[in-house]
Coordinates of C-alpha atoms and ligand atoms in Angstrom, one line a residue:
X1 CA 15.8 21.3 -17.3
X2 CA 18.5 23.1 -19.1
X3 CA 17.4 23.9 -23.1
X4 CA 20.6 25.7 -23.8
X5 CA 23.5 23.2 -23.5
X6 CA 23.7 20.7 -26.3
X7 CA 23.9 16.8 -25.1
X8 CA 25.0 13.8 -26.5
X9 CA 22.1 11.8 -27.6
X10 CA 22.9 9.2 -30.2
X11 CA 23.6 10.5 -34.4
X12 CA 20.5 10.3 -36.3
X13 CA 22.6 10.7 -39.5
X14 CA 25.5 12.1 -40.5
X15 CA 24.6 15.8 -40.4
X16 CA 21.9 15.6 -37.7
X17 CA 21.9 15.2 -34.4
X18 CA 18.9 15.5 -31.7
X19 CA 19.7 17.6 -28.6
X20 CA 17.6 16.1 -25.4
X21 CA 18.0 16.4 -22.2
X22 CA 20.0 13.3 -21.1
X23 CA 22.5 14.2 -18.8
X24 CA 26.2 13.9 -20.7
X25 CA 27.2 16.9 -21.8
X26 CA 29.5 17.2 -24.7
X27 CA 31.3 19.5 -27.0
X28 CA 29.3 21.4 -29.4
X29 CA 28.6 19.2 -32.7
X30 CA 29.4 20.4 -35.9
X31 CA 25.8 19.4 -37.4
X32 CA 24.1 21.2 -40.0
X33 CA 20.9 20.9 -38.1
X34 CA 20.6 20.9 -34.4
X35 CA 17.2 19.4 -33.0
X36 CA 15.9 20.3 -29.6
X37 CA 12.7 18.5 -28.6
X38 CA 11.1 20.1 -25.8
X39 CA 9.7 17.0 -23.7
X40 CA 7.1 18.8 -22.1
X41 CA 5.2 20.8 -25.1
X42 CA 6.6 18.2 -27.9
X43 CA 7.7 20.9 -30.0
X44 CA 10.9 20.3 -32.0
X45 CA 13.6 23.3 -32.8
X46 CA 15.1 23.0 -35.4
X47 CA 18.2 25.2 -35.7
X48 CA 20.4 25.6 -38.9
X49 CA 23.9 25.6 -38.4
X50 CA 25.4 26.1 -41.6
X51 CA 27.7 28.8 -40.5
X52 CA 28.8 32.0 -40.9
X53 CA 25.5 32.9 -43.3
X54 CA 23.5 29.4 -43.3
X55 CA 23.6 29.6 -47.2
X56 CA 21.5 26.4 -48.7
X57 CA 23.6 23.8 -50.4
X58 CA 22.5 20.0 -51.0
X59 CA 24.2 19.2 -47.6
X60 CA 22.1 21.5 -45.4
X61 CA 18.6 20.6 -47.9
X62 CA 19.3 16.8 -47.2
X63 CA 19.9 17.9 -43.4
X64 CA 16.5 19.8 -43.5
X65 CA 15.1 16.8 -45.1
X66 CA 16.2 14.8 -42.5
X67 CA 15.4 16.6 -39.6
X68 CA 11.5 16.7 -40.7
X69 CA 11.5 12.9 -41.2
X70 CA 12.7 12.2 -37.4
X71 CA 9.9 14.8 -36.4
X72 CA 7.3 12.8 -38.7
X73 CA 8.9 9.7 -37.2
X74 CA 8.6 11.0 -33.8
X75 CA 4.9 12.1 -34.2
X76 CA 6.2 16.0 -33.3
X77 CA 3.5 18.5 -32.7
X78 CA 5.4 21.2 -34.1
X79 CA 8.3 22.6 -35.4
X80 CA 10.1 25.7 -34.5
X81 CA 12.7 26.6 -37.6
X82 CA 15.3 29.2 -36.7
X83 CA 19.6 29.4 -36.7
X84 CA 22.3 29.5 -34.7
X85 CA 23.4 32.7 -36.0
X86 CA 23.1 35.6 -34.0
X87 CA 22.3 37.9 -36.8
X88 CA 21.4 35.4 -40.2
X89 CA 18.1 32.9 -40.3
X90 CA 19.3 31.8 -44.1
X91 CA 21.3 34.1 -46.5
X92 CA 19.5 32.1 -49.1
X93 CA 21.4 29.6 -52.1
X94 CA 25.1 29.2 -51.8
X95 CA 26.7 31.7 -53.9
X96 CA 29.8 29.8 -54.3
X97 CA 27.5 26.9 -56.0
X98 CA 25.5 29.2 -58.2
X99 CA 28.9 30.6 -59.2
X100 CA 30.7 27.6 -60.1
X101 CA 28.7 25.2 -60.3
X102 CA 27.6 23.1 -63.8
X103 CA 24.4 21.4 -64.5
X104 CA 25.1 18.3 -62.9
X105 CA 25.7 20.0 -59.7
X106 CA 22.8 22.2 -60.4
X107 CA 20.2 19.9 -60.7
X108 CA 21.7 18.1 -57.3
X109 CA 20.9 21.4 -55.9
X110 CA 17.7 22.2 -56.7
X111 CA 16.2 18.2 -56.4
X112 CA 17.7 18.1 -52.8
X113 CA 15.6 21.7 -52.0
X114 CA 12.3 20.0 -53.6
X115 CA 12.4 17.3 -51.2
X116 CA 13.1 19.9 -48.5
X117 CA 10.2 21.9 -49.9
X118 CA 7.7 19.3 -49.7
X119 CA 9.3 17.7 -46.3
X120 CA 8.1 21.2 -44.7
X121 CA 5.1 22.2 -47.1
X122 CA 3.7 18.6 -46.3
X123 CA 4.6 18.0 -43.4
X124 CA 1.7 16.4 -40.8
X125 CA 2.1 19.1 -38.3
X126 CA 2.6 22.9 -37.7
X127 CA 5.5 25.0 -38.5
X128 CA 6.6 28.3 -37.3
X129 CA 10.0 30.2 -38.1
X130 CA 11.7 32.1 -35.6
X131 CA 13.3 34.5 -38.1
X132 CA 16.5 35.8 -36.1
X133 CA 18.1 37.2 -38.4
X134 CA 18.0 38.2 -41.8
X135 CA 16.1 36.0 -44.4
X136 CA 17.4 36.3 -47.8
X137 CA 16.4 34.6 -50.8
X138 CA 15.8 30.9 -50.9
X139 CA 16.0 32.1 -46.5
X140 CA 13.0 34.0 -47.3
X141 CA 11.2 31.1 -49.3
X142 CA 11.9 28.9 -46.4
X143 CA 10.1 30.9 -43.7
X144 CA 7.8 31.7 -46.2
X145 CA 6.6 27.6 -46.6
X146 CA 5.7 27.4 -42.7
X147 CA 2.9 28.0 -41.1
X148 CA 3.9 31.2 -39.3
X149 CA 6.6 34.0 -38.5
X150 CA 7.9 35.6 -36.5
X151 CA 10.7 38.1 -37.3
X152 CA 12.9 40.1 -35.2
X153 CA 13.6 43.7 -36.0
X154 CA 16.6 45.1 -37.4
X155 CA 17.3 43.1 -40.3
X156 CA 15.9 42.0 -43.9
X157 CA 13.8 40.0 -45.6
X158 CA 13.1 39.3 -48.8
X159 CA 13.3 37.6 -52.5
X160 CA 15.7 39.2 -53.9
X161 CA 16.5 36.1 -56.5
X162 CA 16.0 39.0 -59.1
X163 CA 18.9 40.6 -58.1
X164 CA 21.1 37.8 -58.3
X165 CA 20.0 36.9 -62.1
X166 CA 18.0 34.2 -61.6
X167 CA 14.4 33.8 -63.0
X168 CA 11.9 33.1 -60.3
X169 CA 11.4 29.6 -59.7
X170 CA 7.6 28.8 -60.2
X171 CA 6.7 27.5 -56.5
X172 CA 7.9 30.8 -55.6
X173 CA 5.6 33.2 -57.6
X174 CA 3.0 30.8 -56.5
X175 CA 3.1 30.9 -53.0
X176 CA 4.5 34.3 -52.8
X177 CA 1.3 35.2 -54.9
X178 CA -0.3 33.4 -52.5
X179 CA 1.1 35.2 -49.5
X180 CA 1.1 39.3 -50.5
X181 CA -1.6 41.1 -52.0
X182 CA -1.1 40.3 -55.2
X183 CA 0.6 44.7 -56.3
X184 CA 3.0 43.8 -53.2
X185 CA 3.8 40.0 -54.6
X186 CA 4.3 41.8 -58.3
X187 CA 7.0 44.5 -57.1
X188 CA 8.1 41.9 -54.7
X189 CA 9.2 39.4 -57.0
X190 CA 10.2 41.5 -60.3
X191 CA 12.5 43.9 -58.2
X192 CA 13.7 41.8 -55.4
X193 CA 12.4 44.1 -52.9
X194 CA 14.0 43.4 -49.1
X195 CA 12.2 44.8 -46.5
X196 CA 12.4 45.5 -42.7
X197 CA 10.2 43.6 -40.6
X198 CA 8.1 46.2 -40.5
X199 CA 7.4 46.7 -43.5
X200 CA 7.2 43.2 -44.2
X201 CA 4.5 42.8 -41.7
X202 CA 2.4 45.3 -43.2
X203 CA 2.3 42.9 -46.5
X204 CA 2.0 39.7 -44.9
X205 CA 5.0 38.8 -45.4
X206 CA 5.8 37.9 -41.8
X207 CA 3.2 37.8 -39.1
X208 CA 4.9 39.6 -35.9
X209 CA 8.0 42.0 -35.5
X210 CA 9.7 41.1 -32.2
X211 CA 12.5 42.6 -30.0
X212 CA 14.9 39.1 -30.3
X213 CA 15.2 35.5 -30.5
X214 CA 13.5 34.5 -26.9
X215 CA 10.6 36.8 -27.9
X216 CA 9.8 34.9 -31.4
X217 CA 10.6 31.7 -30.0
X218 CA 7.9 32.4 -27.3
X219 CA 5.8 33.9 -30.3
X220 CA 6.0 30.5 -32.0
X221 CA 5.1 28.4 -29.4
X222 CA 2.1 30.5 -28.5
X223 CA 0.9 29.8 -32.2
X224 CA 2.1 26.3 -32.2
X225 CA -0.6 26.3 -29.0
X226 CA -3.2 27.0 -30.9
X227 CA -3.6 23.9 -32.7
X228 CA -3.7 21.3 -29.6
X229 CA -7.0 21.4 -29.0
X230 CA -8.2 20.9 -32.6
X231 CA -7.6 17.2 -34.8
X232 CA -4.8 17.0 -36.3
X233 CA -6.5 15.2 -39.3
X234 CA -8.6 17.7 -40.1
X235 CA -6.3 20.4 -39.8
X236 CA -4.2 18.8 -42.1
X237 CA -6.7 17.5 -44.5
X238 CA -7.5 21.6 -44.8
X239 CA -4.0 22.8 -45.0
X240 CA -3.6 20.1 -48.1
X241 CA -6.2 21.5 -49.8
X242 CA -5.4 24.9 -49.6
X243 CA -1.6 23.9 -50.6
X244 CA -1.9 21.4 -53.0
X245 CA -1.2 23.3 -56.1
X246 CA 2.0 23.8 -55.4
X247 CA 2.3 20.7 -53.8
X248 CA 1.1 18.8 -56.6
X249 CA 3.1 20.8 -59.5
X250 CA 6.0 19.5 -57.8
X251 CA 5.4 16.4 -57.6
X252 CA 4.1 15.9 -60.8
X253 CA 6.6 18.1 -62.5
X254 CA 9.7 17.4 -60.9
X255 CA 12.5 16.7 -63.5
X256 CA 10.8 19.8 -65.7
X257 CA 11.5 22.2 -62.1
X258 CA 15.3 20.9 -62.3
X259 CA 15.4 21.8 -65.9
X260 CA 13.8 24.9 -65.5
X261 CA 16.3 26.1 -62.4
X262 CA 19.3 25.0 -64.6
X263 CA 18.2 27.1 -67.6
X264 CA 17.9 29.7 -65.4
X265 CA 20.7 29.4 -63.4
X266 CA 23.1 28.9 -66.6
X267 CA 21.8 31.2 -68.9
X268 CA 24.7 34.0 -69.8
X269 CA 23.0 36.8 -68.5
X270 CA 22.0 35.0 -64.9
X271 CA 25.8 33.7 -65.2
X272 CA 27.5 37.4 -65.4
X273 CA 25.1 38.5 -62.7
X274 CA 26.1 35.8 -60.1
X275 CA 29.8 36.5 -61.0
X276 CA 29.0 40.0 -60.3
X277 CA 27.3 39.3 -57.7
X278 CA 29.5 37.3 -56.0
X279 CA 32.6 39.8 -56.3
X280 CA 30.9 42.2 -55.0
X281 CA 30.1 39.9 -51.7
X282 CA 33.7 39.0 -51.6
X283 CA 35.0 42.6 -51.9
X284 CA 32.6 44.1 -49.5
X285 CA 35.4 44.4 -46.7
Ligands
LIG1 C1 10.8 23.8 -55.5 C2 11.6 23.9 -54.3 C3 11.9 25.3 -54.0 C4 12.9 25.4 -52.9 C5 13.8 26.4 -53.2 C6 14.6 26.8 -52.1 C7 15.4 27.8 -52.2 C8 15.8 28.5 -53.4 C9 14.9 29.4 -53.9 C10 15.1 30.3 -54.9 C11 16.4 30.6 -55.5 C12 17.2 31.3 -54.5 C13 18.2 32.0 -54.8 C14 19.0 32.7 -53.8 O1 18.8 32.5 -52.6 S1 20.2 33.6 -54.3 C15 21.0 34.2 -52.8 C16 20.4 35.3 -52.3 N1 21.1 35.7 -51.1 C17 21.7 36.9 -51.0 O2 21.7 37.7 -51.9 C18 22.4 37.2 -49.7 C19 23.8 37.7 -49.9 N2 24.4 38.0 -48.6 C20 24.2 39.1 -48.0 O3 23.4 40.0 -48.4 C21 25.0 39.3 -46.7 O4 26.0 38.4 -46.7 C22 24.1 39.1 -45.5 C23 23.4 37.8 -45.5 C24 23.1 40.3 -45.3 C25 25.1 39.1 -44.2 O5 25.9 40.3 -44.2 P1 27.1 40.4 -43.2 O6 27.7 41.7 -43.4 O7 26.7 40.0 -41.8 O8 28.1 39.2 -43.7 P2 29.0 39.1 -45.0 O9 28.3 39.8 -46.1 O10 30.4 39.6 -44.7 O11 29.0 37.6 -45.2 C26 29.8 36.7 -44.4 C27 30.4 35.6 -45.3 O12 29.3 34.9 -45.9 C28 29.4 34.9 -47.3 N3 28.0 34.8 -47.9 C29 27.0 35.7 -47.7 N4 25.9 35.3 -48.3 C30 26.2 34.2 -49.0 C31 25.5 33.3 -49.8 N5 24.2 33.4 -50.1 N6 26.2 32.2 -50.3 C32 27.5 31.9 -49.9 N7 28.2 32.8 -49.2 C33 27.6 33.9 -48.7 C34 30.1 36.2 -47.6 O13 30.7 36.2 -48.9 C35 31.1 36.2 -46.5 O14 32.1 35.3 -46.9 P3 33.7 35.7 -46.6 O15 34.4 34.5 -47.1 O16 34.0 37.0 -47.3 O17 33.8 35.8 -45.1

């Protein structure tokens, strides 16, 4: 059964599609996530596909979203989040957006990565992130809100939000509190430290350094294992109790989080950092 050509199965919406194992082989689809369900173990891979850098706009969030509520239709055992980039899991929030962007367009944004948030944070089973590539920003956060990682070596990780001009989104501090010992989470989040995976191993910031893709996919599988032989219900029951701060501050808070990102996001300090920011991406060549 061949796991590396992608199949015409039918559209599960616009940006979307499932890749199984039905035999009508097509050309590559443009989707912004690509799903591969592996029949035998149940687990779902979910690859990003927002290329060259898989940075997070409403479009990719809503695809995320939607990816996570065919697993939870399809009663997945697990997910496996990585990219199709060779070298880049996420290179965190869309520049271009954060650059020129407005408030409308801002709070579109950061609604449409809530519901992402909580589609993975909440979801009813396991997920692991095959990091494959670098993992910056809002890339970072979203490795950081599975279950497990596994990185592979030779590239970076980290929230560097900091840098970029933004004030740190509260679910961030929380779980990345949550996550580091609490010196590491400090420096971490007030200098927008990256780190190799090495490093970021040693802080708990990822759980293995491996040599490439094929070795942290087999990485996640091996810890998506782990949970077959125990209920589901109670493993969930105990992950939403050790996750429902940040759960719950979300969804009780939700229009204040939007209002919060946009103050951040628009104030005129964050606003000449981005537009540095940004120019010096552009002129890196
Ligand atoms: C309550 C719910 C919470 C959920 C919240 C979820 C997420 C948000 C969380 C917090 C806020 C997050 C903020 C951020 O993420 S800010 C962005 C931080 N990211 C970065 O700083 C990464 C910047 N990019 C790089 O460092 C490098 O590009 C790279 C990723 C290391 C890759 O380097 P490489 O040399 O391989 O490629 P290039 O640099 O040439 O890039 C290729 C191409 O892509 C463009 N690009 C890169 N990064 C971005 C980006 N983030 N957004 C848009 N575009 C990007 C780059 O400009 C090049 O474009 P070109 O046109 O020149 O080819």
């Amino acid at each position: 059964m061949s796991r590396n050509i992608l199949f015409l199965s039918k559209t599960i919406n616009s940006n979307v599609r499932r890749l199984c194992t039905t035999p009508t082989p097509v050309q590559k689809a443009e989707k912004l996530v690509l799903i591969d369900v592996n029949d035998k173990t149940g687990y779902g891979t979910l690859s990003m596909n927002r290329l060259p850098v898989n940075s997070l706009n409403v479009e990719l969030f809503n695809a995320l979203s939607d990816a996570y509520d065919e697993m939870e239709k399809n009663k997945s055992r697990g997910v496996i989040l990585t990219s199709t980039s060779p070298k880049i899991f996420s290179a965190g929030l869309d520049i271009n957006d954060l650059y020129s962007g407005d408030s409308k367009s801002w709070s579109e944004l950061w609604d449409a990565s809530q519901e992402a948030f909580l589609k993975i944070y909440d979801a009813s089973f396991p997920s692991a992130a095959a990091i494959n590539g670098h993992a910056i920003g809002g890339g970072c956060f979203f490795s950081m809100i599975c279950d497990y990682r596994a990185m592979v070596k030779g590239y970076q990780i980290g929230l560097n939000e900091i840098q970029v001009g933004i004030a740190l989104p509260k679910v961030l501090v929380m779980i990345m509190g949550k996550l580091l010992p609490r010196r590491h989470a400090e420096i971490s989040l007030t200098q927008g430290t990256l780190y190799s995976p090495e490093q970021a191993s040693k802080i708990n910031l990822v759980d293995d350094v491996v040599v490439d893709k094929a070795e942290a996919i087999i990485k996640c599988e091996a810890f998506l294992n782990k949970f077959r032989k125990i209920p589901m219900d109670a493993v969930n029951t105990t992950k939403r109790t050790i996750r429902r701060e940040e759960i719950d501050y979300i969804r009780n808070n939700k229009q204040k989080d939007i209002d919060d990102f946009v103050k951040a996001v628009e104030s005129v300090e964050a606003q000449n950092t981005i537009k540095m920011y940004y120019q010096a991406l552009k002129n890196k060549k």
